[in-house]
PDB file of C-alpha atoms in Angstrom:
ATOM      1  CA  MET L   1      19.719   4.329  36.748  1.00 39.00           C
ATOM      2  CA  ILE L   2      16.006   5.091  36.591  1.00 41.00           C
ATOM      3  CA  ARG L   3      16.664   8.193  34.522  1.00 39.00           C
ATOM      4  CA  THR L   4      18.600   6.148  31.955  1.00 38.00           C
ATOM      5  CA  MET L   5      15.710   3.677  31.565  1.00 38.00           C
ATOM      6  CA  THR L   6      13.254   6.536  31.123  1.00 37.00           C
ATOM      7  CA  GLU L   7      15.424   8.148  28.460  1.00 38.00           C
ATOM      8  CA  THR L   8      15.755   4.844  26.668  1.00 40.00           C
ATOM      9  CA  THR L   9      12.014   4.284  26.827  1.00 42.00           C
ATOM     10  CA  SER L  10      11.230   7.780  25.609  1.00 45.00           C
ATOM     11  CA  ALA L  11      13.825   7.429  22.832  1.00 45.00           C
ATOM     12  CA  GLY L  12      12.160   4.172  21.828  1.00 46.00           C
ATOM     13  CA  ARG L  13       8.778   5.888  21.759  1.00 44.00           C
ATOM     14  CA  GLN L  14      10.183   8.723  19.683  1.00 42.00           C
ATOM     15  CA  THR L  15      11.507   6.216  17.146  1.00 42.00           C
ATOM     16  CA  ALA L  16       8.145   4.450  17.013  1.00 42.00           C
ATOM     17  CA  MET L  17       6.379   7.808  16.585  1.00 41.00           C
ATOM     18  CA  ASP L  18       8.729   8.724  13.740  1.00 44.00           C
ATOM     19  CA  GLU L  19       7.937   5.413  12.020  1.00 51.00           C
ATOM     20  CA  THR L  20       4.207   5.995  12.474  1.00 54.00           C
ATOM     21  CA  GLY L  21       4.567   9.524  11.098  1.00 63.00           C
ATOM     22  CA  ALA L  22       6.429   8.193   8.075  1.00 69.00           C
ATOM     23  CA  ALA L  23       3.659   5.647   7.486  1.00 68.00           C
ATOM     24  CA  ASP L  24       1.067   8.441   7.763  1.00 73.00           C
ATOM     25  CA  LYS L  25       2.941  10.523   5.203  1.00 80.00           C
ATOM     26  CA  LYS L  26       3.179   7.530   2.886  1.00 80.00           C
ATOM     27  CA  ALA L  27      -0.562   6.908   3.185  1.00 79.00           C
ATOM     28  CA  TRP L  28      -1.359  10.538   2.418  1.00 84.00           C
ATOM     29  CA  ALA L  29       1.119  10.572  -0.474  1.00 86.00           C
ATOM     30  CA  THR L  30      -0.577   7.599  -2.111  1.00 84.00           C
ATOM     31  CA  THR L  31      -3.972   9.196  -1.544  1.00 85.00           C
ATOM     32  CA  TRP L  32      -2.919  12.407  -3.270  1.00 88.00           C
ATOM     33  CA  LEU L  33      -1.199  10.496  -6.067  1.00 87.00           C
ATOM     34  CA  GLY L  34      -4.444   8.619  -6.650  1.00 87.00           C
ATOM     35  CA  ALA L  35      -6.353  11.903  -6.765  1.00 87.00           C
ATOM     36  CA  LEU L  36      -3.849  13.398  -9.214  1.00 87.00           C
ATOM     37  CA  GLY L  37      -4.077  10.251 -11.312  1.00 84.00           C
ATOM     38  CA  ALA L  38      -7.839  10.660 -11.406  1.00 84.00           C
ATOM     39  CA  LEU L  39      -7.432  14.232 -12.626  1.00 82.00           C
ATOM     40  CA  ALA L  40      -4.962  13.040 -15.260  1.00 81.00           C
ATOM     41  CA  MET L  41      -7.579  10.546 -16.430  1.00 80.00           C
ATOM     42  CA  THR L  42     -10.032  13.380 -17.107  1.00 78.00           C
ATOM     43  CA  SER L  43      -7.558  15.448 -19.125  1.00 77.00           C
ATOM     44  CA  CYS L  44      -8.378  13.837 -22.472  1.00 74.00           C
ATOM     45  CA  CYS L  45     -12.125  13.392 -22.363  1.00 72.00           C
ATOM     46  CA  VAL L  46     -14.030  15.005 -19.516  1.00 73.00           C
ATOM     47  CA  LEU L  47     -11.833  18.042 -18.816  1.00 76.00           C
ATOM     48  CA  PRO L  48     -12.271  19.687 -22.261  1.00 77.00           C
ATOM     49  CA  LEU L  49     -16.053  19.352 -21.977  1.00 74.00           C
ATOM     50  CA  VAL L  50     -16.049  20.851 -18.478  1.00 78.00           C
ATOM     51  CA  LEU L  51     -13.788  23.727 -19.555  1.00 80.00           C
ATOM     52  CA  VAL L  52     -15.977  24.559 -22.539  1.00 79.00           C
ATOM     53  CA  SER L  53     -19.131  24.425 -20.415  1.00 80.00           C
ATOM     54  CA  PHE L  54     -17.552  26.962 -18.055  1.00 83.00           C
ATOM     55  CA  GLY L  55     -16.732  29.234 -20.990  1.00 82.00           C
ATOM     56  CA  VAL L  56     -13.009  28.582 -21.193  1.00 80.00           C
ATOM     57  CA  THR L  57     -11.954  28.499 -24.819  1.00 78.00           C
ATOM     58  CA  GLY L  58      -8.720  28.281 -26.660  1.00 76.00           C
ATOM     59  CA  VAL L  59      -6.628  26.162 -28.943  1.00 75.00           C
ATOM     60  CA  PHE L  60      -5.139  24.260 -26.002  1.00 74.00           C
ATOM     61  CA  ILE L  61      -8.494  22.589 -25.313  1.00 74.00           C
ATOM     62  CA  ALA L  62      -8.372  20.856 -28.693  1.00 73.00           C
ATOM     63  CA  GLN L  63      -4.826  19.732 -27.945  1.00 77.00           C
ATOM     64  CA  LEU L  64      -5.993  17.885 -24.805  1.00 76.00           C
ATOM     65  CA  GLY L  65      -7.505  15.224 -27.066  1.00 73.00           C
ATOM     66  CA  VAL L  66      -3.977  14.089 -27.915  1.00 78.00           C
ATOM     67  CA  LEU L  67      -3.697  12.731 -24.372  1.00 77.00           C
ATOM     68  CA  TYR L  68      -6.314  10.076 -25.199  1.00 79.00           C
ATOM     69  CA  GLN L  69      -3.595   7.731 -26.436  1.00 83.00           C
ATOM     70  CA  TYR L  70      -2.152   7.661 -22.901  1.00 83.00           C
ATOM     71  CA  LYS L  71      -5.479   6.747 -21.305  1.00 83.00           C
ATOM     72  CA  TRP L  72      -4.479   3.200 -20.369  1.00 87.00           C
ATOM     73  CA  ILE L  73      -1.148   4.282 -18.903  1.00 88.00           C
ATOM     74  CA  THR L  74      -2.761   6.926 -16.707  1.00 86.00           C
ATOM     75  CA  PHE L  75      -5.490   4.441 -15.792  1.00 88.00           C
ATOM     76  CA  ALA L  76      -2.940   1.848 -14.693  1.00 90.00           C
ATOM     77  CA  LEU L  77      -0.969   4.368 -12.635  1.00 89.00           C
ATOM     78  CA  SER L  78      -4.024   5.911 -11.004  1.00 89.00           C
ATOM     79  CA  ALA L  79      -5.589   2.501 -10.310  1.00 91.00           C
ATOM     80  CA  ALA L  80      -2.355   1.337  -8.670  1.00 91.00           C
ATOM     81  CA  CYS L  81      -2.131   4.474  -6.509  1.00 88.00           C
ATOM     82  CA  ILE L  82      -5.821   4.344  -5.590  1.00 91.00           C
ATOM     83  CA  GLY L  83      -5.582   0.639  -4.784  1.00 92.00           C
ATOM     84  CA  TYR L  84      -2.561   1.150  -2.549  1.00 89.00           C
ATOM     85  CA  GLY L  85      -4.288   4.140  -0.964  1.00 88.00           C
ATOM     86  CA  PHE L  86      -7.325   1.980  -0.169  1.00 91.00           C
ATOM     87  CA  TYR L  87      -5.005  -0.607   1.337  1.00 89.00           C
ATOM     88  CA  LYS L  88      -3.452   2.038   3.580  1.00 85.00           C
ATOM     89  CA  ALA L  89      -6.807   3.619   4.472  1.00 86.00           C
ATOM     90  CA  TYR L  90      -8.743   0.451   5.255  1.00 87.00           C
ATOM     91  CA  ARG L  91      -6.152  -1.838   6.773  1.00 83.00           C
ATOM     92  CA  PRO L  92      -6.713  -2.401  10.493  1.00 79.00           C
ATOM     93  CA  ILE L  93      -4.239  -0.867  12.894  1.00 73.00           C
ATOM     94  CA  PRO L  94      -2.660  -3.617  14.985  1.00 71.00           C
ATOM     95  CA  THR L  95      -3.193  -3.165  18.707  1.00 74.00           C
ATOM     96  CA  GLU L  96       0.477  -3.925  19.356  1.00 73.00           C
ATOM     97  CA  ALA L  97       1.441  -0.796  17.421  1.00 67.00           C
ATOM     98  CA  CYS L  98      -0.688   1.397  19.685  1.00 73.00           C
ATOM     99  CA  ALA L  99       0.159  -0.308  22.965  1.00 74.00           C
ATOM    100  CA  ASP L 100       2.992   2.087  23.784  1.00 73.00           C
ATOM    101  CA  GLY L 101       0.988   5.240  22.986  1.00 68.00           C
ATOM    102  CA  THR L 102       2.320   5.922  19.494  1.00 64.00           C
ATOM    103  CA  CYS L 103      -1.211   6.160  18.055  1.00 66.00           C
ATOM    104  CA  ALA L 104      -2.055   9.208  20.138  1.00 59.00           C
ATOM    105  CA  ARG L 105      -2.444  11.317  16.982  1.00 59.00           C
ATOM    106  CA  PRO L 106      -3.988   9.050  14.347  1.00 63.00           C
ATOM    107  CA  ILE L 107      -4.398  10.131  10.768  1.00 69.00           C
ATOM    108  CA  ASN L 108      -7.807  11.237   9.580  1.00 78.00           C
ATOM    109  CA  ARG L 109      -8.846   8.075   7.775  1.00 82.00           C
ATOM    110  CA  LYS L 110     -12.359   9.336   7.074  1.00 87.00           C
ATOM    111  CA  LEU L 111     -11.014  12.211   4.962  1.00 89.00           C
ATOM    112  CA  MET L 112      -8.528   9.898   3.270  1.00 88.00           C
ATOM    113  CA  ARG L 113     -11.254   7.392   2.419  1.00 91.00           C
ATOM    114  CA  SER L 114     -13.571  10.067   1.034  1.00 92.00           C
ATOM    115  CA  ILE L 115     -10.797  11.442  -1.200  1.00 91.00           C
ATOM    116  CA  LEU L 116     -10.086   7.931  -2.466  1.00 92.00           C
ATOM    117  CA  TRP L 117     -13.761   7.233  -3.188  1.00 94.00           C
ATOM    118  CA  ILE L 118     -14.100  10.529  -5.071  1.00 93.00           C
ATOM    119  CA  ALA L 119     -10.961   9.710  -7.077  1.00 91.00           C
ATOM    120  CA  THR L 120     -12.384   6.259  -7.843  1.00 93.00           C
ATOM    121  CA  ALA L 121     -15.621   7.809  -9.087  1.00 93.00           C
ATOM    122  CA  ILE L 122     -13.695  10.248 -11.289  1.00 89.00           C
ATOM    123  CA  VAL L 123     -11.595   7.442 -12.786  1.00 89.00           C
ATOM    124  CA  THR L 124     -14.725   5.379 -13.419  1.00 90.00           C
ATOM    125  CA  VAL L 125     -16.458   8.276 -15.162  1.00 87.00           C
ATOM    126  CA  ALA L 126     -13.327   8.986 -17.213  1.00 84.00           C
ATOM    127  CA  MET L 127     -13.147   5.359 -18.335  1.00 87.00           C
ATOM    128  CA  ILE L 128     -16.854   5.121 -19.218  1.00 88.00           C
ATOM    129  CA  PHE L 129     -17.186   8.613 -20.742  1.00 82.00           C
ATOM    130  CA  PRO L 130     -15.868   7.810 -24.262  1.00 81.00           C
ATOM    131  CA  TYR L 131     -18.443   5.028 -24.549  1.00 87.00           C
ATOM    132  CA  LEU L 132     -21.285   7.221 -23.288  1.00 84.00           C
ATOM    133  CA  THR L 133     -20.447  10.241 -25.461  1.00 81.00           C
ATOM    134  CA  PRO L 134     -22.324   9.050 -28.601  1.00 84.00           C
ATOM    135  CA  TYR L 135     -25.473   8.559 -26.559  1.00 85.00           C
ATOM    136  CA  LEU L 136     -25.132  11.901 -24.808  1.00 79.00           C
ATOM    137  CA  LEU L 137     -24.523  13.793 -28.042  1.00 78.00           C
ATOM    138  CA  SER L 138     -27.438  12.157 -29.861  1.00 80.00           C
ATOM    139  CA  TYR L 139     -29.978  14.083 -27.772  1.00 72.00           C
TER     140      TYR L 139
END
């Protein structure tokens, strides 16, 4: 009888751990989608300048300017992913969720938050860059 209760309890913990693991994977997925969205934002404006400054040349760099027409779509997608990633990274963990020991291996929220802040900075620079370019090129 005691063994059956223990198995049930451990099975319940395993289910709770699986749900926590799925939530961790979802949080990391949104973080990486936000980072990829930030890189997509740079593909039309900032990326060609960075590639040329590193000495990478080719016809394909001029073709990256065509992606400028999709700037608002990539901005909306990356802002949505970054926003959801911030929600997952900064929301408080309820104490009831950790009461049974399922939070024994928490996700690294500090790394997740730093990735999200870097992605936010990249998106901000990519959005402001076309307006700053005339001033930068005038010097």
